[in-house]
Amino acid sequence: MPESGQATLTLETCASINDIPAREWEQLAGCTNPFLRYEFFQALEASGCTSEATGWSPSHLVFKSDDKIVGLAPAFLKIHSMGEYVFDWAWADAYQRHGLAYYPKLLIAIPFTPSAGPRLLLAPDLREQLTPEQIHDLLDTLTDKLGAHSWHLLFPDSEDQKLFQHDQELHRIGCQFHWHNHGYGNFEDFLAALTSRKRKSMRKERRQVAEQGISFARFHGRDIPEHVLSAFYVFYQATYLKRGQRPYLNKRFFELLREQLPEHVHLVIAQREGEMIAGALFLAGKTTLYGRYWGCLDEYNHLHFETCYYQGIELAMELGLSHIDAGAQGEHKLVRGFEPVITHSWHGILHPGFREAIENFTHEEAEHVLGYFKDAQSVLPFRQQTQD
């Protein structure tokens, strides 16, 4: 990268967040995005959720110039593709059918979190100097050095996307549904922006939840009692067990989240006849409320929509947040005022033959995603399309 006389930029990895000075991380990451907080990664490691045993071996990227840290990025060596939300199982299967190893792979992402945000935490000078070709070369070289077969950057924000756009890019897009506050002062203002039919439908859903004798309580940070957190964790586990899967996160992680990042944590609990029946955990950033974990034991009409979406919208308004990122999938969000958003990922495939095949796949996939995105835009429930 450097011209004559300039310092040499190197890229290496650290096997634990604790090997990176907290002050260095915080200077580059800031403290407003909960998923970039140093304590978030500490909680993942201390609870054992990201470890060699779970297939999430921390391998955080460290950019250095003259032995000085000038950039960082959350990264992991993976031996599977679970918990990523950008699905490459078909790629792995194709490798296996040809007698090739797809894993390990280098993943630059927030574990178990399909939410867009900064991924490369770079000093301003370095960000200005780096070109897309250089960052690709650095990652290709590091991936090969680690004995991995590919690298993957998931859900980067617009600034990071600029660093990866070049002629040889291998770029995927996806579609999520997010809620935006277009000047609403309260929930009724939001309903007033919808068509009459959708407005009546949402009011009916909320009324039917109340008619089942369900009410809601909200808890924040360290004020979340232990028995409430314990109940929530049972609900969270149930979400996975119903699908025959084990949950990615354990109770200890949520305890550490409450203790180490209390300012970000909000918990909505549904109650009926004095008993807790469901819960949804949200993390608040500077402008965004992230809906992350939800669960219930028994099924109630519209309980999921009320707990995760309508209560979330009210919470976001109370906190003065303009945006809700409710995670992956869920067309049911669309008719409830969540708007389609394009998400991005970049991939470095070292095998030249498979790289070409995957590139062709991503081009075809993108056509379908863009068509889906446009179709989703056309059926939004608003009386008229609101523009920011």
Short mmCIF file of C-alpha atoms in Angstrom, two decimals, residues 17-360:
data_model
loop_
_atom_site.label_atom_id
_atom_site.label_comp_id
_atom_site.label_asym_id
_atom_site.label_seq_id
_atom_site.Cartn_x
_atom_site.Cartn_y
_atom_site.Cartn_z
CA ILE A 17 -10.77 -9.14 22.57
CA ASN A 18 -8.75 -8.93 25.79
CA ASP A 19 -5.53 -8.93 23.75
CA ILE A 20 -6.56 -5.56 22.31
CA PRO A 21 -6.29 -2.57 24.66
CA ALA A 22 -9.78 -1.38 25.53
CA ARG A 23 -8.78 2.24 25.01
CA GLU A 24 -7.56 1.52 21.47
CA TRP A 25 -10.83 -0.23 20.60
CA GLU A 26 -13.00 2.49 22.12
CA GLN A 27 -11.15 5.28 20.33
CA LEU A 28 -11.93 3.69 16.98
CA ALA A 29 -15.36 2.18 17.70
CA GLY A 30 -16.94 4.88 19.84
CA CYS A 31 -19.55 4.02 22.43
CA THR A 32 -22.94 4.51 20.75
CA ASN A 33 -23.34 1.27 18.79
CA PRO A 34 -24.03 -1.57 21.26
CA PHE A 35 -22.67 -4.21 18.90
CA LEU A 36 -19.29 -2.49 18.66
CA ARG A 37 -18.79 -1.97 22.36
CA TYR A 38 -15.68 -3.61 23.78
CA GLU A 39 -17.85 -5.02 26.58
CA PHE A 40 -20.14 -6.72 24.06
CA PHE A 41 -17.29 -8.86 22.75
CA GLN A 42 -16.02 -9.46 26.27
CA ALA A 43 -19.44 -10.78 27.23
CA LEU A 44 -19.50 -13.09 24.21
CA GLU A 45 -16.09 -14.52 25.12
CA ALA A 46 -16.54 -14.65 28.90
CA SER A 47 -19.83 -16.52 28.50
CA GLY A 48 -18.25 -18.99 26.06
CA CYS A 49 -20.62 -18.04 23.23
CA THR A 50 -17.73 -17.18 20.90
CA SER A 51 -15.05 -19.81 21.30
CA GLU A 52 -13.37 -22.64 19.48
CA ALA A 53 -15.92 -25.01 21.02
CA THR A 54 -18.86 -23.12 19.44
CA GLY A 55 -17.12 -22.69 16.08
CA TRP A 56 -16.67 -18.96 16.62
CA SER A 57 -12.94 -18.56 17.32
CA PRO A 58 -12.18 -14.85 17.88
CA SER A 59 -9.69 -13.63 15.28
CA HIS A 60 -10.17 -9.88 15.46
CA LEU A 61 -8.40 -7.90 12.76
CA VAL A 62 -5.65 -5.49 13.76
CA PHE A 63 -4.28 -3.00 11.23
CA LYS A 64 -0.88 -1.65 12.24
CA SER A 65 1.42 1.04 10.90
CA ASP A 66 4.89 1.22 12.49
CA ASP A 67 3.57 -1.09 15.23
CA LYS A 68 0.82 1.39 16.03
CA ILE A 69 -2.81 0.23 15.87
CA VAL A 70 -4.59 2.23 13.15
CA GLY A 71 -7.57 -0.04 12.56
CA LEU A 72 -9.57 -2.88 14.09
CA ALA A 73 -12.46 -5.12 13.07
CA PRO A 74 -14.50 -7.83 14.80
CA ALA A 75 -13.63 -11.12 13.12
CA PHE A 76 -13.86 -14.86 13.73
CA LEU A 77 -12.55 -18.08 12.25
CA LYS A 78 -15.61 -20.21 11.55
CA ILE A 79 -15.99 -23.94 11.00
CA HIS A 80 -19.68 -23.68 10.09
CA SER A 81 -22.12 -21.05 8.81
CA MET A 82 -24.60 -20.89 11.67
CA GLY A 83 -25.63 -17.60 13.23
CA GLU A 84 -24.60 -15.43 10.28
CA TYR A 85 -27.86 -14.63 8.40
CA VAL A 86 -26.10 -14.41 5.04
CA PHE A 87 -26.54 -17.96 3.87
CA ASP A 88 -23.70 -19.74 2.10
CA TRP A 89 -24.64 -23.35 2.87
CA ALA A 90 -25.02 -24.08 -0.85
CA TRP A 91 -21.47 -22.84 -1.46
CA ALA A 92 -20.15 -25.13 1.26
CA ASP A 93 -22.09 -28.07 -0.18
CA ALA A 94 -20.64 -27.44 -3.63
CA TYR A 95 -17.11 -27.45 -2.22
CA GLN A 96 -17.80 -30.73 -0.43
CA ARG A 97 -19.20 -32.37 -3.56
CA HIS A 98 -15.93 -31.54 -5.31
CA GLY A 99 -13.79 -32.88 -2.49
CA LEU A 100 -12.68 -29.42 -1.32
CA ALA A 101 -12.73 -27.84 2.10
CA TYR A 102 -14.91 -24.74 2.50
CA TYR A 103 -14.08 -24.23 6.16
CA PRO A 104 -12.45 -22.64 8.02
CA LYS A 105 -13.48 -19.23 6.78
CA LEU A 106 -12.69 -15.77 8.09
CA LEU A 107 -15.85 -13.90 9.07
CA ILE A 108 -15.87 -10.14 9.64
CA ALA A 109 -19.19 -9.65 11.38
CA ILE A 110 -21.10 -9.22 14.63
CA PRO A 111 -21.97 -12.70 15.92
CA PHE A 112 -25.63 -13.69 15.70
CA THR A 113 -26.58 -10.15 14.59
CA PRO A 114 -27.98 -9.39 11.11
CA SER A 115 -27.81 -5.62 11.63
CA ALA A 116 -25.88 -3.21 9.42
CA GLY A 117 -23.21 -1.01 10.95
CA PRO A 118 -19.50 -0.19 10.91
CA ARG A 119 -17.25 -3.23 10.57
CA LEU A 120 -13.83 -1.77 9.75
CA LEU A 121 -12.91 0.56 12.60
CA LEU A 122 -10.23 2.60 10.87
CA ALA A 123 -8.38 5.76 11.75
CA PRO A 124 -9.57 8.59 9.44
CA ASP A 125 -6.19 8.89 7.70
CA LEU A 126 -6.10 5.18 6.93
CA ARG A 127 -9.65 5.17 5.61
CA GLU A 128 -8.77 7.99 3.22
CA GLN A 129 -5.64 6.21 1.96
CA LEU A 130 -6.97 2.67 1.53
CA THR A 131 -8.29 1.60 -1.85
CA PRO A 132 -10.70 -1.29 -2.49
CA GLU A 133 -7.94 -3.24 -4.25
CA GLN A 134 -5.64 -2.84 -1.24
CA ILE A 135 -8.18 -3.98 1.34
CA HIS A 136 -9.05 -7.01 -0.80
CA ASP A 137 -5.36 -7.88 -1.15
CA LEU A 138 -4.77 -7.52 2.59
CA LEU A 139 -7.72 -9.78 3.39
CA ASP A 140 -6.80 -12.36 0.74
CA THR A 141 -3.25 -12.57 2.08
CA LEU A 142 -4.37 -12.85 5.69
CA THR A 143 -6.99 -15.47 4.84
CA ASP A 144 -4.40 -17.65 3.15
CA LYS A 145 -1.97 -17.16 6.04
CA LEU A 146 -4.64 -18.31 8.52
CA GLY A 147 -5.28 -21.47 6.51
CA ALA A 148 -8.80 -20.33 5.68
CA HIS A 149 -10.38 -20.60 2.24
CA SER A 150 -12.45 -17.43 2.09
CA TRP A 151 -13.31 -14.21 3.91
CA HIS A 152 -16.75 -12.68 4.37
CA LEU A 153 -17.78 -9.17 5.42
CA LEU A 154 -21.39 -9.09 6.59
CA PHE A 155 -23.76 -6.12 6.95
CA PRO A 156 -21.25 -3.25 6.56
CA ASP A 157 -22.47 0.34 6.65
CA SER A 158 -22.22 2.71 3.69
CA GLU A 159 -18.74 3.96 4.63
CA ASP A 160 -17.30 0.45 4.69
CA GLN A 161 -19.10 -0.44 1.48
CA LYS A 162 -17.09 2.25 -0.32
CA LEU A 163 -13.89 0.40 0.60
CA PHE A 164 -15.01 -2.78 -1.16
CA GLN A 165 -16.43 -1.54 -4.44
CA HIS A 166 -14.19 -2.39 -7.37
CA ASP A 167 -14.31 -4.32 -10.63
CA GLN A 168 -13.43 -7.67 -9.09
CA GLU A 169 -15.84 -7.44 -6.17
CA LEU A 170 -17.95 -10.39 -5.09
CA HIS A 171 -20.95 -8.62 -3.63
CA ARG A 172 -24.27 -9.96 -2.32
CA ILE A 173 -27.40 -8.07 -1.40
CA GLY A 174 -30.38 -8.99 0.73
CA CYS A 175 -33.60 -7.38 1.89
CA GLN A 176 -34.80 -6.60 5.40
CA PHE A 177 -37.68 -4.57 6.80
CA HIS A 178 -37.01 -1.58 9.06
CA TRP A 179 -39.26 0.97 10.72
CA HIS A 180 -38.59 4.68 10.29
CA ASN A 181 -40.09 7.55 12.22
CA HIS A 182 -41.30 10.01 9.58
CA GLY A 183 -42.07 12.73 12.09
CA TYR A 184 -44.50 10.77 14.27
CA GLY A 185 -44.95 12.09 17.79
CA ASN A 186 -46.78 9.00 19.07
CA PHE A 187 -48.25 5.71 17.95
CA GLU A 188 -51.49 7.33 16.82
CA ASP A 189 -49.52 9.63 14.52
CA PHE A 190 -47.95 6.54 12.98
CA LEU A 191 -51.35 4.89 12.52
CA ALA A 192 -52.68 8.05 10.91
CA ALA A 193 -50.07 7.70 8.16
CA LEU A 194 -51.45 4.26 7.17
CA THR A 195 -54.29 3.40 4.86
CA SER A 196 -57.65 3.05 6.58
CA ARG A 197 -57.71 -0.73 6.17
CA LYS A 198 -54.22 -1.25 7.63
CA ARG A 199 -54.90 1.21 10.45
CA LYS A 200 -58.06 -0.68 11.44
CA SER A 201 -56.22 -4.01 11.20
CA MET A 202 -53.41 -2.91 13.53
CA ARG A 203 -55.84 -1.44 16.05
CA LYS A 204 -57.78 -4.70 15.98
CA GLU A 205 -54.60 -6.71 16.60
CA ARG A 206 -53.68 -4.55 19.58
CA ARG A 207 -57.21 -4.73 20.97
CA GLN A 208 -57.30 -8.52 20.68
CA VAL A 209 -54.04 -8.80 22.62
CA ALA A 210 -55.53 -6.69 25.42
CA GLU A 211 -58.77 -8.72 25.34
CA GLN A 212 -56.74 -11.84 26.12
CA GLY A 213 -55.83 -10.19 29.41
CA ILE A 214 -52.25 -9.44 28.34
CA SER A 215 -50.41 -6.38 29.60
CA PHE A 216 -46.80 -5.23 29.26
CA ALA A 217 -44.00 -4.11 31.53
CA ARG A 218 -40.69 -2.60 30.49
CA PHE A 219 -37.35 -2.92 32.25
CA HIS A 220 -34.05 -1.18 31.59
CA GLY A 221 -30.41 -2.05 32.26
CA ARG A 222 -29.46 -3.03 35.78
CA ASP A 223 -33.06 -2.51 36.89
CA ILE A 224 -33.98 -5.80 35.19
CA PRO A 225 -34.65 -8.14 38.16
CA GLU A 226 -33.00 -11.55 38.16
CA HIS A 227 -36.31 -13.41 38.05
CA VAL A 228 -37.38 -11.35 35.03
CA LEU A 229 -34.13 -12.02 33.18
CA SER A 230 -34.42 -15.72 34.02
CA ALA A 231 -37.96 -15.83 32.65
CA PHE A 232 -36.88 -14.03 29.49
CA TYR A 233 -34.08 -16.53 28.94
CA VAL A 234 -36.58 -19.40 29.08
CA PHE A 235 -38.65 -17.62 26.42
CA TYR A 236 -35.55 -17.00 24.31
CA GLN A 237 -34.57 -20.68 24.50
CA ALA A 238 -38.05 -21.73 23.43
CA THR A 239 -37.71 -19.83 20.14
CA TYR A 240 -34.85 -22.12 19.13
CA LEU A 241 -36.08 -25.33 20.70
CA LYS A 242 -39.34 -25.09 18.76
CA ARG A 243 -37.21 -25.33 15.60
CA GLY A 244 -35.12 -28.19 16.93
CA GLN A 245 -32.08 -25.93 17.43
CA ARG A 246 -29.95 -24.99 20.39
CA PRO A 247 -29.84 -21.28 21.26
CA TYR A 248 -26.69 -19.44 20.27
CA LEU A 249 -26.49 -17.43 23.50
CA ASN A 250 -26.48 -18.64 27.09
CA LYS A 251 -27.89 -17.12 30.26
CA ARG A 252 -24.47 -15.85 31.33
CA PHE A 253 -24.22 -13.68 28.21
CA PHE A 254 -27.46 -11.88 29.04
CA GLU A 255 -26.34 -11.40 32.63
CA LEU A 256 -23.10 -9.81 31.42
CA LEU A 257 -25.02 -7.68 28.93
CA ARG A 258 -27.19 -6.33 31.73
CA GLU A 259 -24.21 -5.63 33.97
CA GLN A 260 -21.69 -4.27 31.46
CA LEU A 261 -23.89 -2.47 28.92
CA PRO A 262 -26.94 -1.42 30.96
CA GLU A 263 -27.47 1.83 29.07
CA HIS A 264 -28.27 -0.10 25.89
CA VAL A 265 -30.53 -2.85 27.26
CA HIS A 266 -34.35 -2.69 27.25
CA LEU A 267 -36.62 -5.64 28.01
CA VAL A 268 -40.35 -5.83 27.24
CA ILE A 269 -42.25 -8.49 29.17
CA ALA A 270 -45.80 -9.65 28.40
CA GLN A 271 -47.88 -10.68 31.41
CA ARG A 272 -51.18 -12.50 31.86
CA GLU A 273 -52.93 -13.27 35.14
CA GLY A 274 -49.87 -12.25 37.06
CA GLU A 275 -47.48 -14.50 35.13
CA MET A 276 -44.84 -13.61 32.56
CA ILE A 277 -45.69 -15.24 29.22
CA ALA A 278 -43.33 -13.68 26.66
CA GLY A 279 -40.46 -11.25 26.28
CA ALA A 280 -38.48 -9.24 23.76
CA LEU A 281 -35.04 -7.76 24.35
CA PHE A 282 -33.99 -4.58 22.54
CA LEU A 283 -30.64 -2.82 22.35
CA ALA A 284 -30.63 0.94 21.86
CA GLY A 285 -28.00 2.82 19.86
CA LYS A 286 -27.66 6.51 19.08
CA THR A 287 -30.53 6.65 16.57
CA THR A 288 -31.59 3.01 16.22
CA LEU A 289 -33.48 0.54 18.38
CA TYR A 290 -32.38 -3.00 17.60
CA GLY A 291 -34.95 -5.72 18.15
CA ARG A 292 -32.83 -8.76 18.79
CA TYR A 293 -34.22 -11.60 20.92
CA TRP A 294 -37.78 -12.78 21.50
CA GLY A 295 -39.63 -15.79 22.82
CA CYS A 296 -42.81 -17.20 24.36
CA LEU A 297 -43.97 -20.57 25.70
CA ASP A 298 -47.61 -20.56 24.57
CA GLU A 299 -49.20 -19.05 21.50
CA TYR A 300 -51.54 -16.06 21.77
CA ASN A 301 -53.20 -14.14 18.96
CA HIS A 302 -50.93 -11.34 17.69
CA LEU A 303 -48.66 -11.52 20.74
CA HIS A 304 -45.49 -11.58 18.65
CA PHE A 305 -46.51 -8.51 16.65
CA GLU A 306 -47.45 -6.56 19.78
CA THR A 307 -44.38 -7.49 21.83
CA CYS A 308 -41.73 -7.11 19.15
CA TYR A 309 -43.15 -4.46 16.83
CA TYR A 310 -45.83 -2.27 18.39
CA GLN A 311 -44.21 -2.16 21.81
CA GLY A 312 -40.90 -1.59 20.02
CA ILE A 313 -42.29 1.35 18.07
CA GLU A 314 -43.61 2.92 21.26
CA LEU A 315 -40.29 2.32 23.01
CA ALA A 316 -38.33 3.87 20.14
CA MET A 317 -40.51 6.97 20.27
CA GLU A 318 -40.08 7.28 24.04
CA LEU A 319 -36.31 7.02 23.65
CA GLY A 320 -36.25 9.54 20.82
CA LEU A 321 -34.92 7.01 18.30
CA SER A 322 -35.83 7.39 14.65
CA HIS A 323 -35.21 3.88 13.36
CA ILE A 324 -35.95 0.27 14.31
CA ASP A 325 -33.81 -2.55 12.95
CA ALA A 326 -35.78 -5.68 13.77
CA GLY A 327 -33.37 -8.14 12.18
CA ALA A 328 -33.66 -10.59 9.32
CA GLN A 329 -36.62 -11.97 7.42
CA GLY A 330 -40.29 -11.41 8.17
CA GLU A 331 -42.56 -10.18 5.38
CA HIS A 332 -45.22 -9.75 8.07
CA LYS A 333 -43.31 -6.61 9.08
CA LEU A 334 -44.11 -5.01 5.73
CA VAL A 335 -47.86 -4.66 6.31
CA ARG A 336 -47.14 -3.21 9.75
CA GLY A 337 -45.22 -0.22 8.47
CA PHE A 338 -41.71 -1.64 8.25
CA GLU A 339 -40.09 -0.60 4.98
CA PRO A 340 -37.78 -2.67 2.76
CA VAL A 341 -34.04 -1.98 3.10
CA ILE A 342 -31.20 -3.43 1.02
CA THR A 343 -28.41 -5.09 3.01
CA HIS A 344 -24.93 -5.91 1.75
CA SER A 345 -22.10 -8.37 2.16
CA TRP A 346 -18.73 -8.86 0.45
CA HIS A 347 -16.93 -12.15 -0.04
CA GLY A 348 -13.38 -13.14 -0.90
CA ILE A 349 -13.24 -16.64 -2.40
CA LEU A 350 -9.67 -17.82 -2.84
CA HIS A 351 -10.43 -20.75 -5.17
CA PRO A 352 -10.53 -19.20 -8.69
CA GLY A 353 -12.99 -21.69 -10.17
CA PHE A 354 -15.48 -21.42 -7.38
CA ARG A 355 -15.01 -17.67 -7.23
CA GLU A 356 -16.25 -17.37 -10.81
CA ALA A 357 -19.21 -19.66 -10.16
CA ILE A 358 -20.19 -17.79 -7.00
CA GLU A 359 -19.87 -14.45 -8.78
CA ASN A 360 -22.35 -15.63 -11.40
#
